[in-house]
CSV table of C-alpha atoms and ligand atoms in Angstrom, one decimal:
chain,number,residue,atom,x,y,z
F,5,UNK,CA,-15.1,165.6,238.2
F,6,UNK,CA,-17.9,167.6,238.7
F,7,UNK,CA,-17.2,170.2,241.7
F,8,UNK,CA,-19.8,172.5,243.4
F,9,UNK,CA,-18.7,176.0,244.2
F,10,UNK,CA,-20.1,178.4,246.3
F,11,UNK,CA,-18.7,182.0,245.4
F,12,UNK,CA,-19.2,184.4,248.4
F,13,UNK,CA,-19.5,188.2,247.0
F,14,UNK,CA,-20.5,189.4,243.3
F,15,UNK,CA,-18.1,192.1,243.1
F,16,UNK,CA,-15.5,191.3,240.1
F,17,UNK,CA,-13.3,189.3,241.9
F,18,UNK,CA,-16.2,187.1,243.0
F,19,UNK,CA,-17.5,187.4,239.0
F,20,UNK,CA,-14.3,186.3,238.0
F,21,UNK,CA,-13.6,183.4,240.1
F,22,UNK,CA,-17.4,182.3,239.0
F,23,UNK,CA,-17.0,182.7,235.4
F,24,UNK,CA,-13.2,180.6,235.3
F,25,UNK,CA,-14.9,177.7,237.2
F,26,UNK,CA,-18.2,177.9,235.1
F,27,UNK,CA,-15.8,177.4,232.0
F,28,UNK,CA,-14.2,174.9,233.5
F,29,UNK,CA,-17.5,172.7,233.4
F,30,UNK,CA,-18.0,173.3,237.4
F,31,UNK,CA,-21.2,174.1,239.0
F,32,UNK,CA,-21.1,177.2,240.8
F,33,UNK,CA,-23.5,179.5,243.1
F,34,UNK,CA,-23.1,183.0,243.6
F,35,UNK,CA,-24.3,184.5,246.9
F,36,UNK,CA,-24.4,188.5,246.8
F,37,UNK,CA,-25.7,190.2,250.3
F,38,UNK,CA,-27.1,193.6,248.8
F,39,UNK,CA,-29.3,193.2,245.9
F,40,UNK,CA,-27.2,194.2,243.0
F,41,UNK,CA,-24.2,192.4,241.6
F,42,UNK,CA,-20.9,194.6,241.0
F,43,UNK,CA,-19.5,195.3,244.6
F,44,UNK,CA,-17.9,198.8,244.0
F,45,UNK,CA,-17.7,198.6,240.3
F,46,UNK,CA,-21.2,199.2,239.8
F,47,UNK,CA,-23.8,201.7,238.2
F,48,UNK,CA,-27.3,202.6,239.0
F,49,UNK,CA,-30.0,205.0,237.9
F,50,UNK,CA,-29.5,208.4,239.4
F,51,UNK,CA,-32.6,210.6,239.3
F,52,UNK,CA,-30.9,213.7,239.9
F,53,UNK,CA,-29.2,213.9,236.8
F,54,UNK,CA,-31.9,211.6,235.0
F,55,UNK,CA,-28.7,209.4,233.7
F,56,UNK,CA,-27.4,206.0,234.5
F,57,UNK,CA,-24.3,206.7,236.5
F,58,UNK,CA,-21.3,204.6,237.9
F,59,UNK,CA,-20.3,204.7,241.5
F,60,UNK,CA,-16.8,205.5,240.3
F,61,UNK,CA,-15.2,206.5,237.5
F,62,UNK,CA,-13.0,203.2,236.4
F,63,UNK,CA,-9.9,203.5,234.0
F,64,UNK,CA,-8.5,200.2,232.6
F,65,UNK,CA,-5.5,200.1,230.9
F,66,UNK,CA,-5.2,197.5,227.6
F,67,UNK,CA,-2.1,196.4,230.1
F,68,UNK,CA,-4.7,194.9,232.5
F,69,UNK,CA,-4.3,191.5,230.8
F,70,UNK,CA,-6.4,189.8,233.5
F,71,UNK,CA,-9.5,192.6,233.3
F,72,UNK,CA,-9.4,192.5,229.3
F,73,UNK,CA,-9.4,188.6,229.6
F,74,UNK,CA,-12.4,188.7,231.7
F,75,UNK,CA,-14.3,191.1,229.1
F,76,UNK,CA,-13.1,189.2,226.5
F,77,UNK,CA,-14.6,185.7,228.5
F,78,UNK,CA,-17.9,187.3,229.6
F,79,UNK,CA,-18.1,188.5,225.9
F,80,UNK,CA,-17.6,192.3,226.4
F,81,UNK,CA,-14.2,192.9,225.3
F,82,UNK,CA,-15.0,195.3,222.6
F,83,UNK,CA,-17.3,197.5,225.5
F,84,UNK,CA,-14.0,198.6,226.9
F,85,UNK,CA,-13.2,201.4,224.5
F,86,UNK,CA,-10.4,203.7,224.3
F,87,UNK,CA,-7.8,205.8,221.8
F,88,UNK,CA,-6.2,203.3,219.5
F,89,UNK,CA,-2.6,205.2,220.6
F,90,UNK,CA,-1.7,205.4,224.4
F,91,UNK,CA,-2.2,209.5,224.5
F,92,UNK,CA,-3.3,211.5,227.2
F,93,UNK,CA,-4.0,215.0,227.3
F,94,UNK,CA,-3.1,217.0,230.4
F,95,UNK,CA,-3.8,220.6,231.6
F,96,UNK,CA,-2.0,222.1,234.1
F,97,UNK,CA,-3.8,224.4,236.2
F,98,UNK,CA,-0.4,226.2,237.8
F,99,UNK,CA,0.7,227.5,234.5
F,100,UNK,CA,-2.2,226.5,232.4
F,101,UNK,CA,-0.2,224.4,229.9
F,102,UNK,CA,-2.0,222.1,227.9
F,103,UNK,CA,0.1,218.8,226.3
F,104,UNK,CA,-0.5,215.4,225.2
F,105,UNK,CA,1.8,212.9,226.9
F,106,UNK,CA,2.2,210.5,223.8
F,107,UNK,CA,3.7,206.9,224.9
F,108,UNK,CA,3.2,205.8,221.0
F,109,UNK,CA,2.9,202.3,219.8
F,110,UNK,CA,5.9,200.6,220.5
F,111,UNK,CA,7.3,198.5,223.3
F,112,UNK,CA,10.1,200.3,223.8
F,113,UNK,CA,9.6,203.7,226.0
F,114,UNK,CA,11.1,205.6,223.3
F,115,UNK,CA,9.0,208.5,224.1
F,116,UNK,CA,11.2,209.8,227.4
F,117,UNK,CA,13.9,210.9,224.3
F,118,UNK,CA,11.4,212.8,222.3
F,119,UNK,CA,10.7,216.5,223.4
F,120,UNK,CA,7.2,216.8,221.8
F,121,UNK,CA,6.2,213.2,223.6
F,122,UNK,CA,7.4,213.4,227.1
F,123,UNK,CA,6.2,215.7,229.9
F,124,UNK,CA,6.4,219.3,229.2
F,125,UNK,CA,9.8,221.2,231.2
F,126,UNK,CA,11.1,217.4,232.1
F,127,UNK,CA,14.6,215.9,230.6
F,128,UNK,CA,15.6,212.9,229.9
F,129,UNK,CA,17.2,212.5,233.3
F,130,UNK,CA,14.3,212.6,235.2
F,131,UNK,CA,12.8,209.4,234.2
F,132,UNK,CA,16.1,208.1,234.8
F,133,UNK,CA,15.7,208.9,238.4
F,134,UNK,CA,12.5,207.1,238.4
F,135,UNK,CA,14.5,204.0,238.3
F,136,UNK,CA,14.7,203.1,242.0
F,137,UNK,CA,10.9,203.0,242.3
F,138,UNK,CA,10.8,199.9,239.9
F,139,UNK,CA,12.0,197.2,241.7
F,140,UNK,CA,11.8,198.5,245.2
F,141,UNK,CA,10.8,196.6,248.5
F,142,UNK,CA,7.4,196.5,249.6
F,143,UNK,CA,8.3,197.7,253.1
F,144,UNK,CA,9.5,201.3,251.7
F,145,UNK,CA,7.3,203.9,251.0
F,146,UNK,CA,7.6,205.8,247.4
F,147,UNK,CA,8.9,208.6,249.2
F,148,UNK,CA,12.0,206.8,250.5
F,149,UNK,CA,12.4,205.2,246.9
F,150,UNK,CA,12.1,208.7,244.8
F,151,UNK,CA,12.3,212.2,245.2
F,152,UNK,CA,9.1,213.7,245.6
F,153,UNK,CA,9.1,217.1,243.7
F,154,UNK,CA,10.0,218.5,240.4
F,155,UNK,CA,8.1,218.7,237.1
F,156,UNK,CA,8.4,215.2,236.2
F,157,UNK,CA,6.7,214.2,239.6
F,158,UNK,CA,4.0,216.8,239.7
F,159,UNK,CA,3.0,216.2,235.8
F,160,UNK,CA,3.2,212.7,235.9
F,161,UNK,CA,4.5,210.2,238.9
F,162,UNK,CA,1.8,212.2,241.4
F,163,UNK,CA,-1.1,211.7,239.1
F,164,UNK,CA,-0.5,208.2,238.2
F,165,UNK,CA,0.2,206.8,241.7
F,166,UNK,CA,-2.3,208.8,243.5
F,167,UNK,CA,-5.0,207.4,241.1
F,168,UNK,CA,-3.3,203.9,241.3
F,169,UNK,CA,-2.9,203.8,245.0
F,170,UNK,CA,-5.5,206.2,246.3
F,171,UNK,CA,-3.1,207.7,249.2
F,172,UNK,CA,-0.9,210.5,248.7
F,173,UNK,CA,2.1,209.1,246.8
F,174,UNK,CA,5.1,209.9,248.9
F,175,UNK,CA,3.3,207.8,252.1
F,176,UNK,CA,2.4,205.0,249.5
F,177,UNK,CA,3.9,201.5,249.0
F,178,UNK,CA,7.1,201.9,246.7
F,179,UNK,CA,6.7,197.9,246.2
F,180,UNK,CA,2.9,198.6,244.8
F,181,UNK,CA,3.8,201.8,243.1
F,182,UNK,CA,6.9,199.5,240.8
F,183,UNK,CA,4.8,197.1,240.0
F,184,UNK,CA,2.0,199.9,238.4
F,185,UNK,CA,5.0,201.6,236.6
F,186,UNK,CA,6.6,198.1,235.1
F,187,UNK,CA,2.9,196.8,234.2
F,188,UNK,CA,2.2,200.5,232.9
F,189,UNK,CA,4.9,202.9,231.9
F,190,UNK,CA,7.6,200.3,231.5
F,191,UNK,CA,5.3,198.2,228.7
F,192,UNK,CA,5.5,200.7,226.9
F,193,UNK,CA,2.3,202.3,224.7
F,194,UNK,CA,0.5,198.8,224.0
F,195,UNK,CA,0.6,198.4,227.7
F,196,UNK,CA,-0.7,202.0,228.3
F,197,UNK,CA,-4.0,202.7,225.9
F,198,UNK,CA,-6.7,204.1,228.3
F,199,UNK,CA,-9.9,201.6,228.4
F,200,UNK,CA,-13.3,202.8,229.8
F,201,UNK,CA,-16.5,200.7,229.9
F,202,UNK,CA,-18.0,203.5,228.0
F,203,UNK,CA,-21.4,202.0,228.1
F,204,UNK,CA,-21.4,201.5,232.1
F,205,UNK,CA,-19.8,199.6,234.6
F,206,UNK,CA,-22.5,196.9,235.0
F,207,UNK,CA,-23.4,196.5,231.6
F,208,UNK,CA,-19.6,196.2,230.4
F,209,UNK,CA,-18.4,194.1,233.8
F,210,UNK,CA,-21.2,192.9,235.7
F,211,UNK,CA,-24.3,192.1,233.9
F,212,UNK,CA,-22.9,189.9,231.1
F,213,UNK,CA,-21.1,187.6,233.6
F,214,UNK,CA,-24.4,187.4,236.0
F,215,UNK,CA,-26.3,186.2,232.2
F,216,UNK,CA,-23.4,184.2,231.0
F,217,UNK,CA,-23.3,182.4,234.9
F,218,UNK,CA,-27.0,181.9,234.4
F,219,UNK,CA,-27.0,180.6,230.8
F,220,UNK,CA,-24.5,177.7,232.0
F,221,UNK,CA,-26.9,176.5,235.1
F,222,UNK,CA,-25.5,178.6,237.7
F,223,UNK,CA,-27.3,180.7,240.0
F,224,UNK,CA,-26.5,184.0,241.5
F,225,UNK,CA,-28.5,185.1,244.4
F,226,UNK,CA,-28.8,188.5,245.4
F,227,UNK,CA,-29.7,189.3,249.4
F,228,UNK,CA,-28.2,186.1,249.9
F,229,UNK,CA,-25.4,187.3,252.9
F,230,UNK,CA,-23.4,184.5,254.3
F,231,UNK,CA,-23.6,184.6,258.1
F,232,UNK,CA,-21.0,182.3,259.2
F,233,UNK,CA,-19.2,179.1,257.7
F,234,UNK,CA,-19.8,175.6,259.5
F,235,UNK,CA,-16.5,173.9,259.8
F,236,UNK,CA,-15.1,170.8,261.0
F,237,UNK,CA,-11.3,169.9,261.2
F,238,UNK,CA,-9.5,171.4,258.3
F,239,UNK,CA,-12.9,171.7,256.0
F,240,UNK,CA,-15.4,174.3,255.8
F,241,UNK,CA,-18.7,171.7,255.7
F,242,UNK,CA,-22.1,174.4,255.4
F,243,UNK,CA,-22.9,177.7,254.7
F,244,UNK,CA,-25.1,179.9,257.1
F,245,UNK,CA,-27.2,182.2,255.5
F,246,UNK,CA,-29.2,182.7,258.9
F,247,UNK,CA,-31.8,180.2,258.3
F,248,UNK,CA,-31.2,179.0,255.1
F,249,UNK,CA,-28.5,176.8,255.5
F,250,UNK,CA,-26.5,175.0,252.6
F,251,UNK,CA,-24.4,171.8,253.8
F,252,UNK,CA,-21.1,171.1,251.6
F,253,UNK,CA,-20.4,168.0,250.1
F,254,UNK,CA,-16.6,166.4,250.3
F,255,UNK,CA,-15.5,168.0,246.8
F,256,UNK,CA,-17.3,171.0,247.3
F,257,UNK,CA,-15.4,174.4,247.7
F,258,UNK,CA,-15.9,177.8,248.4
F,259,UNK,CA,-14.3,181.4,247.5
F,260,UNK,CA,-14.8,183.9,250.1
F,261,UNK,CA,-14.4,187.3,247.8
F,262,UNK,CA,-16.0,190.0,250.1
F,263,UNK,CA,-14.4,193.4,251.6
F,264,UNK,CA,-11.8,193.2,254.3
F,265,UNK,CA,-13.7,194.0,256.9
F,266,UNK,CA,-16.4,191.1,256.2
F,267,UNK,CA,-13.6,188.6,256.0
F,268,UNK,CA,-12.2,189.1,258.9
F,269,UNK,CA,-15.9,188.7,261.0
F,270,UNK,CA,-16.7,185.4,258.7
F,271,UNK,CA,-13.2,184.4,259.3
F,272,UNK,CA,-11.8,185.2,262.8
F,273,UNK,CA,-8.0,185.9,262.9
F,274,UNK,CA,-7.6,186.3,259.4
F,275,UNK,CA,-5.0,189.4,258.7
F,276,UNK,CA,-6.9,191.7,256.6
F,277,UNK,CA,-6.3,195.4,256.1
F,278,UNK,CA,-7.5,197.9,258.3
F,279,UNK,CA,-7.2,201.2,257.1
F,280,UNK,CA,-9.0,202.7,253.7
F,281,UNK,CA,-9.5,205.7,251.9
F,282,UNK,CA,-12.3,207.5,250.3
F,283,UNK,CA,-12.8,208.1,246.3
F,284,UNK,CA,-15.0,211.1,245.3
F,285,UNK,CA,-16.8,211.1,241.8
F,286,UNK,CA,-19.1,214.0,240.6
F,287,UNK,CA,-21.0,213.7,237.1
F,288,UNK,CA,-22.5,216.7,235.5
F,289,UNK,CA,-25.6,216.0,232.9
F,290,UNK,CA,-23.8,218.4,230.7
F,291,UNK,CA,-22.8,217.2,226.7
F,292,UNK,CA,-19.0,217.9,226.6
F,293,UNK,CA,-17.5,219.8,223.8
F,294,UNK,CA,-17.3,217.5,220.4
F,295,UNK,CA,-13.4,217.8,221.1
F,296,UNK,CA,-13.5,216.8,224.6
F,297,UNK,CA,-11.0,213.8,225.0
F,298,UNK,CA,-12.6,210.8,226.9
F,299,UNK,CA,-10.2,211.6,229.5
F,300,UNK,CA,-8.0,214.5,230.5
F,301,UNK,CA,-5.6,214.7,233.4
F,302,UNK,CA,-5.2,217.9,235.5
F,303,UNK,CA,-2.0,219.1,237.4
F,304,UNK,CA,-2.9,221.4,240.1
F,305,UNK,CA,-6.9,221.5,240.7
F,306,UNK,CA,-9.0,219.8,242.9
F,307,UNK,CA,-10.2,217.9,240.3
F,308,UNK,CA,-7.8,215.0,239.0
F,309,UNK,CA,-9.0,213.3,236.0
F,310,UNK,CA,-12.1,214.5,233.9
F,311,UNK,CA,-13.9,212.2,231.8
F,312,UNK,CA,-16.1,212.8,228.8
F,313,UNK,CA,-19.4,210.1,228.4
F,314,UNK,CA,-22.4,211.0,226.1
F,315,UNK,CA,-24.6,213.8,228.1
F,316,UNK,CA,-22.0,213.5,230.9
F,317,UNK,CA,-19.0,214.9,232.5
F,318,UNK,CA,-17.5,213.0,235.7
F,319,UNK,CA,-14.9,213.1,237.6
F,320,UNK,CA,-12.7,211.7,240.1
F,321,UNK,CA,-11.1,212.6,243.1
F,322,UNK,CA,-8.7,210.1,244.6
F,323,UNK,CA,-7.3,210.1,248.1
F,324,UNK,CA,-10.4,212.1,249.1
F,325,UNK,CA,-11.0,211.6,252.6
F,326,UNK,CA,-10.7,215.6,253.3
F,327,UNK,CA,-13.8,216.1,251.2
F,328,UNK,CA,-16.2,213.2,252.7
F,329,UNK,CA,-18.0,215.7,255.3
F,330,UNK,CA,-17.9,219.0,252.9
F,331,UNK,CA,-21.5,219.9,252.3
F,332,UNK,CA,-22.6,218.3,248.7
F,333,UNK,CA,-23.1,221.7,247.0
F,334,UNK,CA,-20.5,223.3,248.3
F,335,UNK,CA,-18.4,220.5,246.8
F,336,UNK,CA,-20.3,220.2,243.7
F,337,UNK,CA,-19.8,224.2,242.9
F,338,UNK,CA,-15.7,223.7,243.5
F,339,UNK,CA,-15.9,221.0,241.3
F,340,UNK,CA,-18.2,222.1,238.7
F,341,UNK,CA,-15.4,225.7,238.5
F,342,UNK,CA,-12.4,223.1,238.1
F,343,UNK,CA,-14.6,221.3,234.9
F,344,UNK,CA,-15.5,224.4,233.3
F,345,UNK,CA,-11.6,225.6,233.3
F,346,UNK,CA,-10.4,222.4,232.2
F,347,UNK,CA,-12.8,221.5,229.6
F,348,UNK,CA,-13.3,224.7,228.4
F,349,UNK,CA,-16.9,225.6,228.8
F,350,UNK,CA,-18.9,227.7,231.1
F,351,UNK,CA,-22.9,228.1,232.4
F,352,UNK,CA,-24.4,227.5,235.5
F,353,UNK,CA,-24.1,224.4,237.8
F,354,UNK,CA,-25.7,221.9,235.7
F,355,UNK,CA,-27.9,218.5,237.5
F,356,UNK,CA,-25.1,217.1,239.2
F,357,UNK,CA,-24.6,214.1,241.7
F,358,UNK,CA,-21.7,213.3,244.1
F,359,UNK,CA,-20.9,209.9,244.9
F,360,UNK,CA,-18.3,209.4,247.9
F,361,UNK,CA,-17.1,206.0,248.7
F,362,UNK,CA,-15.8,206.1,251.8
F,363,UNK,CA,-14.3,202.7,251.7
F,364,UNK,CA,-13.3,202.8,248.2
F,365,UNK,CA,-9.9,201.0,248.6
F,366,UNK,CA,-7.6,200.0,251.5
F,367,UNK,CA,-4.9,202.1,252.4
F,368,UNK,CA,-1.7,201.2,249.5
F,369,UNK,CA,0.9,201.7,252.6
F,370,UNK,CA,3.8,199.4,253.2
F,371,UNK,CA,1.9,198.8,256.9
F,372,UNK,CA,-1.3,198.1,255.4
F,373,UNK,CA,0.1,196.1,252.2
F,374,UNK,CA,1.8,193.7,254.9
F,375,UNK,CA,-1.7,192.8,256.1
F,376,UNK,CA,-2.9,191.4,252.8
F,377,UNK,CA,-3.1,187.4,253.3
F,378,UNK,CA,-2.8,185.0,250.0
F,379,UNK,CA,-5.4,183.3,248.5
F,380,UNK,CA,-5.1,179.6,250.6
F,381,UNK,CA,-6.6,179.8,253.9
F,382,UNK,CA,-6.2,177.2,256.9
F,383,UNK,CA,-9.1,175.3,255.5
F,384,UNK,CA,-8.3,172.8,252.6
F,385,UNK,CA,-11.7,173.8,250.5
F,386,UNK,CA,-11.8,177.5,251.2
F,387,UNK,CA,-10.1,180.6,249.5
F,388,UNK,CA,-9.5,184.1,249.1
F,389,UNK,CA,-10.4,186.6,246.5
F,390,UNK,CA,-10.7,190.5,246.8
F,391,UNK,CA,-8.5,193.2,245.6
F,392,UNK,CA,-7.3,193.3,249.2
F,393,UNK,CA,-5.8,190.2,249.4
F,394,UNK,CA,-2.1,189.5,248.6
F,395,UNK,CA,-2.1,190.4,244.5
F,396,UNK,CA,1.1,192.1,244.4
F,397,UNK,CA,-0.9,195.1,242.7
F,398,UNK,CA,-2.7,198.2,244.6
F,399,UNK,CA,-6.8,198.1,244.7
F,400,UNK,CA,-7.8,197.6,241.3
F,401,UNK,CA,-10.2,195.6,239.0
F,402,UNK,CA,-6.8,194.0,237.3
F,403,UNK,CA,-6.1,192.9,240.8
F,404,UNK,CA,-9.5,191.6,241.7
F,405,UNK,CA,-9.8,189.7,238.6
F,406,UNK,CA,-6.4,188.2,239.5
F,407,UNK,CA,-7.9,187.5,242.5
F,408,UNK,CA,-10.5,185.8,241.3
F,409,UNK,CA,-8.8,183.4,238.7
F,410,UNK,CA,-6.0,182.8,241.6
F,411,UNK,CA,-8.7,181.5,243.8
F,412,UNK,CA,-10.5,179.5,240.8
F,413,UNK,CA,-7.1,177.9,239.5
F,414,UNK,CA,-7.0,176.5,243.5
F,415,UNK,CA,-10.1,175.5,243.5
F,416,UNK,CA,-9.5,173.6,240.0
F,417,UNK,CA,-6.5,171.9,241.5
F,418,UNK,CA,-8.0,171.1,244.6
F,419,UNK,CA,-8.0,167.1,245.3
S,4,FAD,C1,-15.0,205.1,243.7
S,4,FAD,C2,-14.1,204.0,243.0
S,4,FAD,C3,-13.3,204.4,242.0
S,4,FAD,C4,-12.4,203.3,241.3
S,4,FAD,N1,-11.9,203.8,240.2
S,4,FAD,C5,-10.9,202.6,239.9
S,4,FAD,C6,-10.3,202.7,238.8
S,4,FAD,O1,-10.4,204.1,237.8
S,4,FAD,N2,-9.7,201.4,238.2
S,4,FAD,C7,-9.2,200.3,238.9
S,4,FAD,O2,-9.1,199.1,238.3
S,4,FAD,N3,-10.0,199.9,239.8
S,4,FAD,C8,-11.1,201.5,240.8
S,4,FAD,N4,-11.7,200.8,241.7
S,4,FAD,C9,-11.3,199.7,242.6
S,4,FAD,C10,-12.3,198.9,242.1
S,4,FAD,O3,-13.5,198.9,241.8
S,4,FAD,C11,-12.3,197.2,242.9
S,4,FAD,O4,-10.8,197.4,243.2
S,4,FAD,C12,-13.4,196.7,242.6
S,4,FAD,O5,-14.3,196.8,242.2
S,4,FAD,C13,-13.2,195.3,243.9
S,4,FAD,O6,-13.9,194.4,243.4
S,4,FAD,P1,-13.7,193.4,244.3
S,4,FAD,O7,-14.6,192.1,244.2
S,4,FAD,O8,-12.7,193.1,245.4
S,4,FAD,O9,-14.4,193.5,245.6
S,4,FAD,P2,-16.2,194.4,246.0
S,4,FAD,O10,-16.5,194.9,244.6
S,4,FAD,O11,-15.7,195.1,247.4
S,4,FAD,O12,-16.9,192.8,246.2
S,4,FAD,C14,-17.3,192.4,247.4
S,4,FAD,C15,-18.7,191.9,247.3
S,4,FAD,O13,-18.8,191.2,248.1
S,4,FAD,C16,-20.4,191.4,249.1
S,4,FAD,N5,-20.3,191.3,250.2
S,4,FAD,C17,-19.7,191.2,251.5
S,4,FAD,N6,-19.9,190.4,252.9
S,4,FAD,C18,-20.7,189.6,252.2
S,4,FAD,C19,-21.5,188.6,252.6
S,4,FAD,N7,-21.2,188.2,253.9
S,4,FAD,N8,-22.1,187.7,251.8
S,4,FAD,C20,-22.5,187.9,250.5
S,4,FAD,N9,-21.8,189.1,250.0
S,4,FAD,C21,-21.1,189.8,250.6
S,4,FAD,C22,-20.3,193.0,248.9
S,4,FAD,O14,-22.0,193.4,248.8
S,4,FAD,C23,-19.9,192.9,247.2
S,4,FAD,O15,-21.0,192.9,246.4
S,4,FAD,C24,-12.4,201.9,242.2
S,4,FAD,C25,-13.2,201.9,243.3
S,4,FAD,C26,-14.0,203.2,243.5
S,4,FAD,C27,-15.0,202.7,244.8
């Protein structure tokens, strides 16, 4: 029987749930509070650089199976571009060394045994010392599980986990870090090819989903903020949009795919993470040098990752709370100095934009991870999605899509 499903929130989790349900033949209505779909994963035209930029540079890996399947479902898998082999160039500002971390094409992590492919100045046994991380309990921190110092830590583990967890790795959840390591480094080269939405997050991961939904007769309403659930017993029976209310039929279902603070307001008593961390992105209108890699890891700098896009160099700085109140131009100049060093370019500060997402992700510590709820609620026809729900992963696109897929599967299984 065809159900009508209301999805609250048009971020990646809401859109992925909507796409899965629409493909299963159900009537889907997506309600988004803001005037743009995409949530924390979106593009917009920036007058300062005269370019369409993303709110943040988003890196996916080829092993992000749910995210890649989602792109395939909306017809944009080819828009996720990256090198054919899992290779990551790095530069270390403290020593000036540059190297290519080459995870190769094989499933087995043989690169660890090859001096020319692993991180310089590290030995095989350094890698074995990471073993306790791979199956660590969610109650432990990374600092409890492994030694957070030394060349391998500084040059690989710290950059990888900082990007994935968005907290200083020693305080991060060892359980979440372990999931990342299992699904990336341990899964070998085929799972680690970097993928970037080169034509922009909205063009690759958001707008095609909206178009696909609309082509199937589904509706995506922007500027349509849910104010309250109407409940009766163990069911949600209506949606209150502030004067524009919708009554639900007995077979109808709802997926709430909003951020944690909005979720806690809409569903009082719901356990959600309460602490968040910022991510800072800087975009410079500057033609990358012809040999610039699409992504460069920077060790020992303010900049952590440098991305080369057509007409633009962009950087990501995770765990960026310390930078959110720094004067914008001062920050842009400091970042540009790092960009020049890393990319081997020079020149005055070009047109720039700084995007500081204050609540980019929940704080991936054991304490906050323990507050994440599952997808099921005490209401039989209401399910949760979002990168902050209990996906087993840190706040990532892969986690968002997994949560959306899971919520959709629960709706499909509903009797
Ligand atoms: C700067 C930055 C960089 C990042 N980098 C990466 C990366 O490199 N790789 C990666 O995998 N992930 C990255 N992430 C994380 C990724 O963006 C998120 O995990 C993902 O976008 C979250 O999607 P979501 O659907 O769970 O939540 P959201 O994107 O927050 O979507 C929730 C939606 O609900 C809407 N909403 C809220 N309240 C209501 C209401 N009452 N009614 C209707 N709608 C409502 C919101 O407006 C929003 O559109 C990054 C995030 C940021 C901010």
